[in-house]
Amino acid sequence: MAKRVQSQKLKTLRHQPVKSLLLPEEKKAYYDLQGEDWKTIEQEVFKLQVRIYHASCNGDFPTLRKLQKLLLNNSRSAKMLAIYKLNKVRSLVKNSKINQYDLSCLKAHISYEIVEHLRLTDHNSKPVRGKWIPKPEFTIKCPLNIPSIYNQVLQTLVKFALEPEWEGRFNPNIYGFRPNKSCHDTIKAIFNFVQERSTYVLKAEITGFDSIHRLKLLEKINTFPSLKRQINAWLQTGIFQDNPFSEKVLDKPMDNSWDNAISPLLANIALHGLENSIEDYFNTQKSSSEKMIRYGDELVVFHHDSTLLEGCIDIIEKWLQEIGLKLNKDKTKIIHTLNIHEENSPGFDFIGFHIRQFPIGKHKRRKDKNGNLLTFETIITPSKDEIKKHYRKIAQAIESKKADTQENLLKDLNPKIEKWCQHYRYVMSQKSFSRLDYLVDWKIWRWCKRRHHNKNNKWLKNKYYQWVTNEKKEKASVFGTNEGLKLVKHTQTKRSRYFPSQADKSPYG
């Protein structure tokens, strides 16, 4: 009878908004998010994750399952940290068009209800909200199911338990949606491989995550029964209805997709083993000079023989077909980093960057590790699509502020420019920055002319521009206010060197 009453309470909590409760003062302090020592809580959870990681590396599965159950069922710190992570991510995307409310309302009474009743017992999980979201550069809208607050917290908690286990199994050449495996690490790995060789590249994109084989994915996860049933319930609700890797580099946080926190991890688990099949294929061809790098649903395979890469496409398609996925044929092609290949221009775009090699003269040549002179150099720049997308956002922001004040316009533009420039400061971006500065200045000047169409240029300069001294100790006019708020230039961001994390190292190791 008690279990039946408790299950009814759980259903009410998971599928309905939580009502306010009157808690004693000591419980309010115990479950208040504002008064927690989050550094200590993160350390406690991290210690458990380190033990899970080492148990996975050593193949000690009884200890592994025991520690995962301890983290999921008995660790208050893990449950509170899951609420904190969800609250933090939602605050970063509170202006999203998908969901207009944030979780700053997670006070003591809601935290108490979630922590006290958070269990792997809901095997009939259903999304409580469906939303149709517009896809970038398309006129169609795609469906997205948003789980309840309870299920989002539970997915984050399950991710705490599964992630260290699979970090001990993933290939080091797999990047994206993994701790300490950012897009800059990916680009640095590509640069280190191609900087001393010109090679062919197979670029492909994986699609069809909405039709992934559920039973084969559960068989690959191979966890204890209660967690397997919970993941099965989530898969049946459609957490793969949209591409789990669709949130790219700059739009949202990379390490925690806020709508379904566990879907990128499950997608990486589903694709685990693809790199081994590619390596086996090249070994059968008695060729071992290949390299495969995957970031989310995009992958590149490097090899000096284009015919072997054509055969590699069939191997990838057969492997993906077994788990219900497929390749996007429109975005699957073979190119060369230096020369034209089958009417494809040299170089390729990958996760917002353009990688290409250019021939150089004899006076600029350098030697490789073996002492041979290189007749080319590798240049990485922002891709044209990302530059156009960034300028389009800036232009739309200026157009939307036609009747607004100069101060509000600057407060809207500066964060966008700074964020984009900080992302591309590690590559050759100065030409792109200069071009964008010219376009933005022209757009802002048209904004000034529209507001005062009957005033001359000198009057507009005096009203909207300030004289400043640049780095060359030259006076220049900058769009800004008298209070000192000025427009941030793209070229103000200087290029810096990126120091990647070691590919074979894990944060849990």
mmCIF file of N, CA, C and O in Angstrom, residues 330-380:
data_model
loop_
_atom_site.group_PDB
_atom_site.id
_atom_site.type_symbol
_atom_site.label_atom_id
_atom_site.label_comp_id
_atom_site.label_asym_id
_atom_site.label_seq_id
_atom_site.Cartn_x
_atom_site.Cartn_y
_atom_site.Cartn_z
ATOM 1 N N ASP A 330 24.612 13.871 -49.712
ATOM 2 C CA ASP A 330 24.891 15.205 -50.242
ATOM 3 C C ASP A 330 26.145 15.809 -49.621
ATOM 4 O O ASP A 330 26.796 16.659 -50.236
ATOM 5 N N LYS A 331 26.473 15.403 -48.397
ATOM 6 C CA LYS A 331 27.628 15.976 -47.702
ATOM 7 C C LYS A 331 28.783 14.983 -47.574
ATOM 8 O O LYS A 331 29.724 15.247 -46.825
ATOM 9 N N THR A 332 28.695 13.863 -48.272
ATOM 10 C CA THR A 332 29.779 12.876 -48.273
ATOM 11 C C THR A 332 30.564 13.007 -49.565
ATOM 12 O O THR A 332 30.020 12.799 -50.658
ATOM 13 N N LYS A 333 31.831 13.358 -49.468
ATOM 14 C CA LYS A 333 32.657 13.563 -50.662
ATOM 15 C C LYS A 333 34.123 13.364 -50.302
ATOM 16 O O LYS A 333 34.513 13.376 -49.136
ATOM 17 N N ILE A 334 34.915 13.160 -51.352
ATOM 18 C CA ILE A 334 36.361 12.986 -51.212
ATOM 19 C C ILE A 334 37.040 14.188 -51.841
ATOM 20 O O ILE A 334 36.787 14.513 -53.007
ATOM 21 N N ILE A 335 37.888 14.845 -51.099
ATOM 22 C CA ILE A 335 38.601 16.014 -51.595
ATOM 23 C C ILE A 335 40.079 15.874 -51.272
ATOM 24 O O ILE A 335 40.477 14.956 -50.561
ATOM 25 N N HIS A 336 40.863 16.794 -51.805
ATOM 26 C CA HIS A 336 42.295 16.832 -51.535
ATOM 27 C C HIS A 336 42.625 18.131 -50.833
ATOM 28 O O HIS A 336 42.020 19.177 -51.108
ATOM 29 N N THR A 337 43.571 18.076 -49.930
ATOM 30 C CA THR A 337 43.897 19.270 -49.156
ATOM 31 C C THR A 337 44.688 20.300 -49.951
ATOM 32 O O THR A 337 44.705 21.476 -49.578
ATOM 33 N N LEU A 338 45.340 19.889 -51.072
ATOM 34 C CA LEU A 338 46.204 20.792 -51.825
ATOM 35 C C LEU A 338 45.769 20.980 -53.271
ATOM 36 O O LEU A 338 45.855 22.094 -53.796
ATOM 37 N N ASN A 339 45.274 19.922 -53.911
ATOM 38 C CA ASN A 339 44.964 19.962 -55.340
ATOM 39 C C ASN A 339 43.469 19.765 -55.573
ATOM 40 O O ASN A 339 42.731 19.301 -54.693
ATOM 41 N N ILE A 340 43.042 20.085 -56.787
ATOM 42 C CA ILE A 340 41.656 19.860 -57.189
ATOM 43 C C ILE A 340 41.436 18.370 -57.445
ATOM 44 O O ILE A 340 42.252 17.723 -58.117
ATOM 45 N N HIS A 341 40.340 17.837 -56.935
ATOM 46 C CA HIS A 341 40.033 16.420 -57.116
ATOM 47 C C HIS A 341 38.569 16.283 -57.540
ATOM 48 O O HIS A 341 37.647 16.637 -56.792
ATOM 49 N N GLU A 342 38.363 15.789 -58.765
ATOM 50 C CA GLU A 342 37.018 15.556 -59.308
ATOM 51 C C GLU A 342 36.148 16.802 -59.196
ATOM 52 O O GLU A 342 35.028 16.780 -58.649
ATOM 53 N N GLU A 343 36.679 17.910 -59.669
ATOM 54 C CA GLU A 343 35.983 19.200 -59.695
ATOM 55 C C GLU A 343 35.687 19.748 -58.299
ATOM 56 O O GLU A 343 34.931 20.725 -58.167
ATOM 57 N N ASN A 344 36.240 19.125 -57.279
ATOM 58 C CA ASN A 344 36.109 19.663 -55.926
ATOM 59 C C ASN A 344 37.330 20.522 -55.614
ATOM 60 O O ASN A 344 38.469 20.075 -55.767
ATOM 61 N N SER A 345 37.091 21.732 -55.200
ATOM 62 C CA SER A 345 38.194 22.639 -54.882
ATOM 63 C C SER A 345 38.970 22.113 -53.682
ATOM 64 O O SER A 345 38.418 21.405 -52.820
ATOM 65 N N PRO A 346 40.262 22.409 -53.579
ATOM 66 C CA PRO A 346 41.046 21.904 -52.440
ATOM 67 C C PRO A 346 40.576 22.497 -51.119
ATOM 68 O O PRO A 346 40.071 23.610 -51.044
ATOM 69 N N GLY A 347 40.758 21.708 -50.066
ATOM 70 C CA GLY A 347 40.349 22.138 -48.741
ATOM 71 C C GLY A 347 38.940 21.686 -48.411
ATOM 72 O O GLY A 347 38.155 21.303 -49.295
ATOM 73 N N PHE A 348 38.594 21.722 -47.131
ATOM 74 C CA PHE A 348 37.289 21.264 -46.683
ATOM 75 C C PHE A 348 36.888 22.042 -45.439
ATOM 76 O O PHE A 348 37.721 22.570 -44.696
ATOM 77 N N ASP A 349 35.562 22.113 -45.222
ATOM 78 C CA ASP A 349 34.995 22.737 -44.027
ATOM 79 C C ASP A 349 34.693 21.660 -42.994
ATOM 80 O O ASP A 349 34.168 20.591 -43.326
ATOM 81 N N PHE A 350 35.012 21.981 -41.750
ATOM 82 C CA PHE A 350 34.763 21.026 -40.663
ATOM 83 C C PHE A 350 34.478 21.800 -39.388
ATOM 84 O O PHE A 350 35.302 22.607 -38.944
ATOM 85 N N ILE A 351 33.295 21.587 -38.839
ATOM 86 C CA ILE A 351 32.788 22.213 -37.598
ATOM 87 C C ILE A 351 33.075 23.720 -37.559
ATOM 88 O O ILE A 351 33.493 24.279 -36.541
ATOM 89 N N GLY A 352 32.812 24.395 -38.674
ATOM 90 C CA GLY A 352 32.929 25.838 -38.706
ATOM 91 C C GLY A 352 34.287 26.368 -39.104
ATOM 92 O O GLY A 352 34.479 27.598 -39.150
ATOM 93 N N PHE A 353 35.242 25.505 -39.409
ATOM 94 C CA PHE A 353 36.582 25.921 -39.831
ATOM 95 C C PHE A 353 36.844 25.428 -41.254
ATOM 96 O O PHE A 353 36.282 24.416 -41.685
ATOM 97 N N HIS A 354 37.715 26.127 -41.949
ATOM 98 C CA HIS A 354 38.124 25.732 -43.300
ATOM 99 C C HIS A 354 39.598 25.381 -43.277
ATOM 100 O O HIS A 354 40.444 26.221 -42.925
ATOM 101 N N ILE A 355 39.915 24.144 -43.636
ATOM 102 C CA ILE A 355 41.294 23.648 -43.635
ATOM 103 C C ILE A 355 41.734 23.472 -45.085
ATOM 104 O O ILE A 355 41.086 22.755 -45.857
ATOM 105 N N ARG A 356 42.832 24.112 -45.442
ATOM 106 C CA ARG A 356 43.323 24.036 -46.813
ATOM 107 C C ARG A 356 44.833 24.240 -46.820
ATOM 108 O O ARG A 356 45.386 24.902 -45.936
ATOM 109 N N GLN A 357 45.483 23.671 -47.847
ATOM 110 C CA GLN A 357 46.924 23.826 -48.040
ATOM 111 C C GLN A 357 47.197 24.646 -49.293
ATOM 112 O O GLN A 357 46.508 24.483 -50.303
ATOM 113 N N PHE A 358 48.215 25.518 -49.205
ATOM 114 C CA PHE A 358 48.580 26.397 -50.305
ATOM 115 C C PHE A 358 50.042 26.158 -50.674
ATOM 116 O O PHE A 358 50.890 25.986 -49.787
ATOM 117 N N PRO A 359 50.364 26.172 -51.975
ATOM 118 C CA PRO A 359 51.787 26.061 -52.367
ATOM 119 C C PRO A 359 52.548 27.330 -51.992
ATOM 120 O O PRO A 359 52.001 28.431 -52.016
ATOM 121 N N ILE A 360 53.809 27.171 -51.648
ATOM 122 C CA ILE A 360 54.645 28.295 -51.239
ATOM 123 C C ILE A 360 55.933 28.298 -52.061
ATOM 124 O O ILE A 360 56.324 27.282 -52.643
ATOM 125 N N GLY A 361 56.606 29.441 -52.104
ATOM 126 C CA GLY A 361 57.851 29.568 -52.837
ATOM 127 C C GLY A 361 59.019 28.926 -52.109
ATOM 128 O O GLY A 361 58.930 28.551 -50.940
ATOM 129 N N LYS A 362 60.133 28.842 -52.811
ATOM 130 C CA LYS A 362 61.279 28.127 -52.248
ATOM 131 C C LYS A 362 61.913 28.870 -51.077
ATOM 132 O O LYS A 362 62.593 28.272 -50.251
ATOM 133 N N HIS A 363 61.728 30.173 -51.000
ATOM 134 C CA HIS A 363 62.339 30.936 -49.918
ATOM 135 C C HIS A 363 61.523 30.846 -48.611
ATOM 136 O O HIS A 363 62.025 31.255 -47.569
ATOM 137 N N LYS A 364 60.292 30.359 -48.677
ATOM 138 C CA LYS A 364 59.457 30.238 -47.478
ATOM 139 C C LYS A 364 59.284 28.787 -47.037
ATOM 140 O O LYS A 364 58.533 28.516 -46.109
ATOM 141 N N ARG A 365 59.952 27.884 -47.707
ATOM 142 C CA ARG A 365 59.773 26.480 -47.381
ATOM 143 C C ARG A 365 60.491 26.123 -46.081
ATOM 144 O O ARG A 365 61.527 26.709 -45.745
ATOM 145 N N ARG A 366 59.920 25.182 -45.381
ATOM 146 C CA ARG A 366 60.529 24.676 -44.156
ATOM 147 C C ARG A 366 60.635 23.163 -44.254
ATOM 148 O O ARG A 366 60.063 22.535 -45.146
ATOM 149 N N LYS A 367 61.328 22.572 -43.308
ATOM 150 C CA LYS A 367 61.558 21.135 -43.326
ATOM 151 C C LYS A 367 60.606 20.423 -42.368
ATOM 152 O O LYS A 367 60.208 20.965 -41.344
ATOM 153 N N ASP A 368 60.295 19.177 -42.743
ATOM 154 C CA ASP A 368 59.476 18.359 -41.853
ATOM 155 C C ASP A 368 60.385 17.628 -40.872
ATOM 156 O O ASP A 368 61.581 17.903 -40.755
ATOM 157 N N LYS A 369 59.819 16.678 -40.153
ATOM 158 C CA LYS A 369 60.581 15.961 -39.130
ATOM 159 C C LYS A 369 61.708 15.118 -39.726
ATOM 160 O O LYS A 369 62.708 14.853 -39.052
ATOM 161 N N ASN A 370 61.531 14.696 -40.969
ATOM 162 C CA ASN A 370 62.558 13.875 -41.620
ATOM 163 C C ASN A 370 63.595 14.702 -42.382
ATOM 164 O O ASN A 370 64.480 14.127 -43.030
ATOM 165 N N GLY A 371 63.463 16.009 -42.346
ATOM 166 C CA GLY A 371 64.424 16.862 -43.038
ATOM 167 C C GLY A 371 64.075 17.175 -44.468
ATOM 168 O O GLY A 371 64.891 17.786 -45.177
ATOM 169 N N ASN A 372 62.893 16.789 -44.936
ATOM 170 C CA ASN A 372 62.478 17.058 -46.313
ATOM 171 C C ASN A 372 61.815 18.431 -46.390
ATOM 172 O O ASN A 372 61.077 18.838 -45.488
ATOM 173 N N LEU A 373 62.048 19.130 -47.502
ATOM 174 C CA LEU A 373 61.452 20.443 -47.702
ATOM 175 C C LEU A 373 59.974 20.305 -48.052
ATOM 176 O O LEU A 373 59.587 19.487 -48.896
ATOM 177 N N LEU A 374 59.157 21.124 -47.430
ATOM 178 C CA LEU A 374 57.721 21.139 -47.701
ATOM 179 C C LEU A 374 57.418 22.220 -48.726
ATOM 180 O O LEU A 374 57.881 23.361 -48.590
ATOM 181 N N THR A 375 56.637 21.868 -49.735
ATOM 182 C CA THR A 375 56.292 22.816 -50.803
ATOM 183 C C THR A 375 54.933 23.462 -50.573
ATOM 184 O O THR A 375 54.399 24.086 -51.487
ATOM 185 N N PHE A 376 54.377 23.310 -49.406
ATOM 186 C CA PHE A 376 53.051 23.859 -49.104
ATOM 187 C C PHE A 376 52.992 24.235 -47.628
ATOM 188 O O PHE A 376 53.850 23.857 -46.833
ATOM 189 N N GLU A 377 51.959 24.986 -47.279
ATOM 190 C CA GLU A 377 51.674 25.314 -45.888
ATOM 191 C C GLU A 377 50.178 25.141 -45.638
ATOM 192 O O GLU A 377 49.356 25.340 -46.536
ATOM 193 N N THR A 378 49.849 24.778 -44.417
ATOM 194 C CA THR A 378 48.461 24.523 -44.040
ATOM 195 C C THR A 378 47.891 25.751 -43.346
ATOM 196 O O THR A 378 48.456 26.241 -42.366
ATOM 197 N N ILE A 379 46.758 26.243 -43.878
ATOM 198 C CA ILE A 379 46.100 27.430 -43.342
ATOM 199 C C ILE A 379 44.691 27.039 -42.897
ATOM 200 O O ILE A 379 43.944 26.416 -43.647
ATOM 201 N N ILE A 380 44.339 27.429 -41.665
ATOM 202 C CA ILE A 380 42.994 27.184 -41.123
ATOM 203 C C ILE A 380 42.348 28.531 -40.858
ATOM 204 O O ILE A 380 42.918 29.390 -40.167
#
